[in-house]
mmCIF file of C-alpha atoms in Angstrom:
data_model
loop_
_atom_site.group_PDB
_atom_site.id
_atom_site.type_symbol
_atom_site.label_atom_id
_atom_site.label_comp_id
_atom_site.label_asym_id
_atom_site.label_seq_id
_atom_site.Cartn_x
_atom_site.Cartn_y
_atom_site.Cartn_z
ATOM 1 C CA MET E 41 -15.588 -14.926 15.301
ATOM 2 C CA SER E 42 -13.910 -16.959 12.574
ATOM 3 C CA SER E 43 -17.204 -17.797 10.769
ATOM 4 C CA ILE E 44 -17.857 -14.075 10.616
ATOM 5 C CA GLU E 45 -14.360 -13.264 9.238
ATOM 6 C CA ASN E 46 -15.081 -15.460 6.312
ATOM 7 C CA ASN E 47 -17.841 -13.187 5.174
ATOM 8 C CA ILE E 48 -15.756 -9.979 5.395
ATOM 9 C CA SER E 49 -13.153 -8.814 2.766
ATOM 10 C CA SER E 50 -9.722 -8.438 3.927
ATOM 11 C CA VAL E 51 -9.933 -4.730 3.321
ATOM 12 C CA ASP E 52 -13.032 -4.418 5.594
ATOM 13 C CA PHE E 53 -11.521 -6.592 8.144
ATOM 14 C CA GLU E 54 -8.456 -4.366 8.401
ATOM 15 C CA MET E 55 -10.805 -1.384 8.775
ATOM 16 C CA ILE E 56 -12.521 -3.117 11.647
ATOM 17 C CA ARG E 57 -9.274 -3.993 13.288
ATOM 18 C CA SER E 58 -8.129 -0.355 12.971
ATOM 19 C CA VAL E 59 -11.325 0.740 14.732
ATOM 20 C CA LEU E 60 -10.744 -1.616 17.549
ATOM 21 C CA ASP E 61 -7.133 -0.372 17.769
ATOM 22 C CA ASP E 62 -8.254 3.279 17.827
ATOM 23 C CA ALA E 63 -10.793 2.307 20.608
ATOM 24 C CA GLY E 64 -7.919 0.871 22.768
ATOM 25 C CA TYR E 65 -8.427 -2.877 22.087
ATOM 26 C CA ASP E 66 -4.877 -3.857 21.336
ATOM 27 C CA ALA E 67 -2.574 -6.678 21.967
ATOM 28 C CA SER E 68 -2.282 -5.784 25.627
ATOM 29 C CA VAL E 69 -6.066 -6.065 26.070
ATOM 30 C CA LEU E 70 -5.927 -9.332 24.264
ATOM 31 C CA VAL E 71 -3.379 -10.626 26.701
ATOM 32 C CA GLU E 72 -5.167 -9.341 29.737
ATOM 33 C CA ASP E 73 -8.671 -10.364 28.832
ATOM 34 C CA GLN E 74 -9.280 -12.155 25.650
ATOM 35 C CA CYS E 75 -13.017 -12.360 26.394
ATOM 36 C CA LEU E 76 -13.125 -8.529 26.451
ATOM 37 C CA PHE E 77 -11.476 -8.278 23.092
ATOM 38 C CA ASP E 78 -13.610 -10.935 21.426
ATOM 39 C CA THR E 79 -16.799 -9.240 22.725
ATOM 40 C CA ALA E 80 -15.616 -5.902 21.330
ATOM 41 C CA ALA E 81 -14.561 -7.403 18.054
ATOM 42 C CA LEU E 82 -17.884 -9.284 17.670
ATOM 43 C CA LEU E 83 -19.886 -6.070 18.379
ATOM 44 C CA VAL E 84 -18.026 -3.952 15.928
ATOM 45 C CA THR E 85 -18.347 -6.728 13.333
ATOM 46 C CA LYS E 86 -22.051 -6.983 13.866
ATOM 47 C CA LEU E 87 -22.383 -3.176 13.609
ATOM 48 C CA PHE E 88 -20.345 -3.333 10.408
ATOM 49 C CA LEU E 89 -22.477 -6.133 8.828
ATOM 50 C CA GLY E 90 -25.643 -4.469 9.850
ATOM 51 C CA ARG E 91 -24.736 -1.434 7.760
ATOM 52 C CA HIS E 92 -24.252 -3.332 4.585
#
């Protein structure tokens, strides 16, 4: 996801991270299953980029 992050402002990235946190994707999910977190982050990021 790092290549996508470079195209998103820091404010927008924080908003995306906040949405993931609200959806329950927090540090505990990252520790338990990083693949699940990466997939969720990628899907939210794609959704966000598709709306701009």
